[in-house]
Coordinates of C-alpha atoms and ligand atoms in Angstrom, one line a residue:
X1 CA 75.5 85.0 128.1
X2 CA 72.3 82.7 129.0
X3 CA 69.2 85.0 127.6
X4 CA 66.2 85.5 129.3
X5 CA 62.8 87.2 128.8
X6 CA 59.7 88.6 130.8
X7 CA 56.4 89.4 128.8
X8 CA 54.8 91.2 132.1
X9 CA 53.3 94.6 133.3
X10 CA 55.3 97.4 134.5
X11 CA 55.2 97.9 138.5
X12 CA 56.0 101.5 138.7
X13 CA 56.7 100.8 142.5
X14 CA 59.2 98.6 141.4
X15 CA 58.7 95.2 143.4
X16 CA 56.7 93.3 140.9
X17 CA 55.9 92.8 137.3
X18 CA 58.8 93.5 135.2
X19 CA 60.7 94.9 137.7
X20 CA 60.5 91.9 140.0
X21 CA 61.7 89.5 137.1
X22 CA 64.7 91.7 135.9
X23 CA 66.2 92.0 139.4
X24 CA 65.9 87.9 139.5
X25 CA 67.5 87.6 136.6
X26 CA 69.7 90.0 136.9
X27 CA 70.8 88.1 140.7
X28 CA 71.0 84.7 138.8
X29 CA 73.6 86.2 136.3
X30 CA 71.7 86.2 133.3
X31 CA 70.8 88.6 130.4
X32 CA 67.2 89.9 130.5
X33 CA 64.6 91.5 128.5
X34 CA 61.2 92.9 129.0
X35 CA 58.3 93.4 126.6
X36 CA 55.9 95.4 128.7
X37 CA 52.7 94.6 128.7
X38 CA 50.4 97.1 130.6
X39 CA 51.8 100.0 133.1
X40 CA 50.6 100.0 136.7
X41 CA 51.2 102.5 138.8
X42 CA 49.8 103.3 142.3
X43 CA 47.9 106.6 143.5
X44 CA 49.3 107.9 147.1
X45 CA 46.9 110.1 147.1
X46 CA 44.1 107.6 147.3
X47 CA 45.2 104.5 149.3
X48 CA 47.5 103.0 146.7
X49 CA 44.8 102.1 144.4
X50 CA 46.3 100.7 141.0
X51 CA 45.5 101.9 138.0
X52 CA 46.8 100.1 134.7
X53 CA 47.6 101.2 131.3
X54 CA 47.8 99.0 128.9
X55 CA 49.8 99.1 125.6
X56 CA 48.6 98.4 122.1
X57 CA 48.9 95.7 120.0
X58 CA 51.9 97.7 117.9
X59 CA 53.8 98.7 120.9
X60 CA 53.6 95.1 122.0
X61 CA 54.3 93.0 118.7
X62 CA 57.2 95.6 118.1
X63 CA 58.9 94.6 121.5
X64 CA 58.5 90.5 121.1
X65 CA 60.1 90.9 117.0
X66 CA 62.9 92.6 119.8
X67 CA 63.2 90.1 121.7
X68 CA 62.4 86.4 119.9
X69 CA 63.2 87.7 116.3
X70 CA 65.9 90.0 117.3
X71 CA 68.0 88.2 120.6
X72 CA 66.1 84.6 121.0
X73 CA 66.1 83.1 124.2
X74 CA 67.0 80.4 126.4
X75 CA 63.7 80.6 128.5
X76 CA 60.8 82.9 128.7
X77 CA 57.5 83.9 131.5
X78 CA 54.8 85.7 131.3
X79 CA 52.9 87.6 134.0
X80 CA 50.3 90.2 133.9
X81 CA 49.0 90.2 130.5
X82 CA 46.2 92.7 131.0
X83 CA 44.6 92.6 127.2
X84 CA 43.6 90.2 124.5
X85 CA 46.0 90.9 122.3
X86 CA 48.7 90.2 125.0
X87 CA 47.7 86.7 125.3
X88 CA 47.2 86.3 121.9
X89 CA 50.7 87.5 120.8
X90 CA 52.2 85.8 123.6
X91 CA 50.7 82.5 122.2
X92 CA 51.7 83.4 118.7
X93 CA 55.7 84.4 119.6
X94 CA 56.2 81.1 122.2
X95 CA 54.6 79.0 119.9
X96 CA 56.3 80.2 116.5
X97 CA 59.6 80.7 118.2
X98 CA 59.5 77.4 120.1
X99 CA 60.3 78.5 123.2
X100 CA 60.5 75.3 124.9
X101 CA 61.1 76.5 128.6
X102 CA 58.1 78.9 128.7
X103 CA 56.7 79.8 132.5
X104 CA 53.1 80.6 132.5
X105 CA 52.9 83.0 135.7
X106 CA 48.7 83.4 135.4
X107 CA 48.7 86.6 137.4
X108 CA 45.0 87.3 138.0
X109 CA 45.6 89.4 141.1
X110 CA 47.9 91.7 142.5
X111 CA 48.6 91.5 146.4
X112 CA 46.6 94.7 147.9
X113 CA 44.8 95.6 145.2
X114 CA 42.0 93.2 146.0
X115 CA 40.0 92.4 143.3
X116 CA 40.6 90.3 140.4
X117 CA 42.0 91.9 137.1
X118 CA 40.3 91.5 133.7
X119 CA 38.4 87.7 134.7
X120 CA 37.3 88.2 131.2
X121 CA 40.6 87.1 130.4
X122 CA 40.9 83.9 132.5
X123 CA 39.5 81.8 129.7
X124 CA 41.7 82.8 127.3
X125 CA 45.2 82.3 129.3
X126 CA 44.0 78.6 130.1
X127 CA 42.9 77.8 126.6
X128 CA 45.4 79.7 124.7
X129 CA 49.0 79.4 127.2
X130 CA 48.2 76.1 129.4
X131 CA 49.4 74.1 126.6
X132 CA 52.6 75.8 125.8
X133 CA 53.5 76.4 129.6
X134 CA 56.8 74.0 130.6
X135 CA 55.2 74.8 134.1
X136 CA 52.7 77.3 135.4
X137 CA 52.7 78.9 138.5
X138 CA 49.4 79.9 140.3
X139 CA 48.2 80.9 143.8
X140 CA 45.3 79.4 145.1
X141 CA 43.1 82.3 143.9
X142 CA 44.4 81.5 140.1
X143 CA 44.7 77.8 140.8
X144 CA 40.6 77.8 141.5
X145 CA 40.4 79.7 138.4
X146 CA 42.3 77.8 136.4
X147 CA 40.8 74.4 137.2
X148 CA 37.0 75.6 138.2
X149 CA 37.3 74.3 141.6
X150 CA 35.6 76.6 144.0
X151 CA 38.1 77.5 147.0
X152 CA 41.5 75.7 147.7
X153 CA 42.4 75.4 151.2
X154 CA 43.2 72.1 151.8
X155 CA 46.5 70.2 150.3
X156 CA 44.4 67.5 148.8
X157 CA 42.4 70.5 146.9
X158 CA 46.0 71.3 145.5
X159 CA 46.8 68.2 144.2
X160 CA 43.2 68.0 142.6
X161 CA 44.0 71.7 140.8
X162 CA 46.5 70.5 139.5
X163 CA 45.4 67.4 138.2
X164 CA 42.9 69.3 136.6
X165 CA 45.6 72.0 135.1
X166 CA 47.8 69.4 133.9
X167 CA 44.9 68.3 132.1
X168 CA 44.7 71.2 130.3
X169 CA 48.0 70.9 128.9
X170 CA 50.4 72.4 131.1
X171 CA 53.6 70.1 131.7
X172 CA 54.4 70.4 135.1
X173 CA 52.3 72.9 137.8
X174 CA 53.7 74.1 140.6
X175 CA 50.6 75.9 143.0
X176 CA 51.8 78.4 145.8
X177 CA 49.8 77.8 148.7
X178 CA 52.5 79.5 151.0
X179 CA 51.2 80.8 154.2
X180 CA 47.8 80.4 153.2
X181 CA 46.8 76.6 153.6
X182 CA 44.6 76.0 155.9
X183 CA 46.5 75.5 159.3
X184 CA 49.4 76.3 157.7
X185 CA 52.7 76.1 160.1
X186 CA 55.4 75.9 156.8
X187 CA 55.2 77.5 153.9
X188 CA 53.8 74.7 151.3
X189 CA 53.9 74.6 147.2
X190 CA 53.0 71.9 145.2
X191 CA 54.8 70.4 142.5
X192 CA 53.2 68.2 139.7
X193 CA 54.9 66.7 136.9
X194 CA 51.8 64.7 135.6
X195 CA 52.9 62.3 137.8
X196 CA 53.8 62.2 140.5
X197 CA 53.5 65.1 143.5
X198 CA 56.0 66.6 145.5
X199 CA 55.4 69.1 148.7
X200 CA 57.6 72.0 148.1
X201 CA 58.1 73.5 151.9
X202 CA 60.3 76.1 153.8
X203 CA 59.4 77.8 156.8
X204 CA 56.7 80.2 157.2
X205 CA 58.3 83.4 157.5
X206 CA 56.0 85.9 159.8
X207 CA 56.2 89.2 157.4
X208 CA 53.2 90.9 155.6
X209 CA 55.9 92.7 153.2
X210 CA 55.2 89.9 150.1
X211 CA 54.7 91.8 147.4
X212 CA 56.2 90.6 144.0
X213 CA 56.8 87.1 145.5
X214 CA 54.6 85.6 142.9
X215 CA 56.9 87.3 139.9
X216 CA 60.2 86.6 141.5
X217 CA 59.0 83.1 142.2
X218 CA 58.2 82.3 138.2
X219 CA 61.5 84.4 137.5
X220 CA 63.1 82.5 139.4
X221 CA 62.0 79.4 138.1
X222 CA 62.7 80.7 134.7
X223 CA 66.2 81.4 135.5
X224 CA 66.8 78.3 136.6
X225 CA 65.0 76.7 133.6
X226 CA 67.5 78.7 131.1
X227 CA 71.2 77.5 132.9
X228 CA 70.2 73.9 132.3
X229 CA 68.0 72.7 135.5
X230 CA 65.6 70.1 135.3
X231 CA 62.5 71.6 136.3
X232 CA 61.9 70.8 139.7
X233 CA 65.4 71.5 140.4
X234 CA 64.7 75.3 139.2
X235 CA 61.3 75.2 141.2
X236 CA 63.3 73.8 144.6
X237 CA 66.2 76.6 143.4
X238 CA 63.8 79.2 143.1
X239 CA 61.9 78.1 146.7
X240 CA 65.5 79.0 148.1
X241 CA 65.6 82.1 146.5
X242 CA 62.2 83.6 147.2
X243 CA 62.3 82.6 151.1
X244 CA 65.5 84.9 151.0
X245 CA 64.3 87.5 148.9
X246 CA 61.1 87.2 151.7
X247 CA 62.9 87.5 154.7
X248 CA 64.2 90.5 153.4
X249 CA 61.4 92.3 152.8
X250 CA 60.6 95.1 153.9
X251 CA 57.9 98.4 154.4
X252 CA 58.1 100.5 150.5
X253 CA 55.8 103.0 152.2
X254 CA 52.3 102.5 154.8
X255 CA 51.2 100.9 151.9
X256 CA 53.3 97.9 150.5
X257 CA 56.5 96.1 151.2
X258 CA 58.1 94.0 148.5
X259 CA 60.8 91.0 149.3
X260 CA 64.7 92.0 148.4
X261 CA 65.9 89.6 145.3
X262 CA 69.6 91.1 146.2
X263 CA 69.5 89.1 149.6
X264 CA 70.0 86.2 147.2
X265 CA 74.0 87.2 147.2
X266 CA 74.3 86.5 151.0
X267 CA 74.7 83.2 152.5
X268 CA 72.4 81.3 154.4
X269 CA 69.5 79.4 153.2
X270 CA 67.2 77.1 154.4
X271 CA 68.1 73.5 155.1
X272 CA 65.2 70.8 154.3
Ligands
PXL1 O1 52.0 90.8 141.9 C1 51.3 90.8 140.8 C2 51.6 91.9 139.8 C3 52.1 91.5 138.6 N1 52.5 92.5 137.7 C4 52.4 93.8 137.9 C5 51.9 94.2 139.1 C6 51.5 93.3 140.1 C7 50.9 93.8 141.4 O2 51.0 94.9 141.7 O3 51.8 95.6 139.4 C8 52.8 94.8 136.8

């Protein structure tokens, strides 16, 4: 059995964070585990508004001894970190466990919740994870933050982000720019190995139920990371599977409406 592990936040609501990953994992036949990082829950008494709750430096070490002491793994990603500590003792367990296929999944937003989370801790993901990340996987909100541009709209600004992240030590970058390029009439990534670039496309799917796509995306990716694929074979593998998981999404509640990872076990995909 191919292991796999998430180091991420809990999403009560169940479409992203640790949730999000398991499910991907679980759809690409693999064995997953979950240190939790913070729990997030939502209040429907007052507009979904998230509140998280983080969990100590104890509760945390004890679950990664679990996981890279206990099990090891075949490939690892992070996602909401939330605390200090949490970026520090994800550092200190990729790094001393060489954990080669590591996905850095810089969540610095959630979808809904507007604002940014902890910015504080911005700094310390790129110093601290960009230079053990096999590939990182930001939005255009984190890819500005990540690389001190100011907004990202255009493709060129993508492949200057990432330049700029590579820099910082991260092996390959893959931005999502999805539906929100400027103009945008496909759904367009970027790849980057260093390299050379590579437009990562699908159609644009008309839905506003997206949440979790970020977390199912580096899941994904991870997945596809631990049974052996090169890495932009896992990032075009895991393109397939979140357009499917997408156009399966659907409405949790007035609220939110996360993608389905279980529409990966029907047919069709997207050709080209
Ligand atoms: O989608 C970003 C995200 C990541 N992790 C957790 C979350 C969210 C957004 O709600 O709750 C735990």
């Amino acid at each position: 059995m191919i292991k796999v592990a998430t180091i991420a936040g809990s999403d009560a609501s169940g479409g992203a964070g640790l949730e999000a990953d398991l499910k991907t994992f679980e759809e690409y036949g693999l064995y997953g585990m979950a240190a939790v990082t913070v729990i997030a829950a939502m209040d429907p008494e007052n507009n979904w508004s998230h509140k998280v709750f983080p969990l100590d430096e104890a509760a945390l070490r004890a679950q990664m001894e679990t996981i890279f002491k206990g099990a090891g793994v075949e490939a690892a990603k992070s996602g909401m970190l939330g605390t200090f500590h949490a970026v520090e003792l994800t550092r200190e367990y990729i790094e001393s466990f060489h954990v080669k296929n590591y996905v850095l999944d810089p969540v610095m937003v959630c979808k809904g919740a507007g604002e940014a989370l902890n910015p504080e801790l911005n700094t310390a993901i790129a110093e601290k994870l960009l230079p053990l990340a096999q590939i990182v996987t930001p939005n255009l909100f984190e890819a500005a933050q990540l690389s001190g541009l100011k907004d990202i709209v255009f493709l060129e600004q993508m492949k200057e982000a990432a330049r700029i992240i590579a820099d910082k030590g991260a092996k390959h970058v893959f931005i999502k720019g999805g539906s929100k390029l400027a103009g945008a009439v496909r759904a367009i990534d970027l790849f980057y190995d260093g390299k050379n670039f590579e437009s990562v496309e699908s159609p644009l799917l008309k839905t506003i139920w997206t949440h979790g796509a970020g977390c199912t995306t580096a899941a994904a990716i991870t997945s596809g990371l631990a049974q052996g694929l090169s890495v932009y074979d896992a990032v075009l593998t895991a393109k397939q599977f979140i357009f499917k998981s997408l156009e399966a999404g659907f409405p949790l509640n007035k609220w939110v409406g996360p993608g389905n990872p279980s529409s990966w076990r029907k047919d069709t995909v997207f050709k080209g």
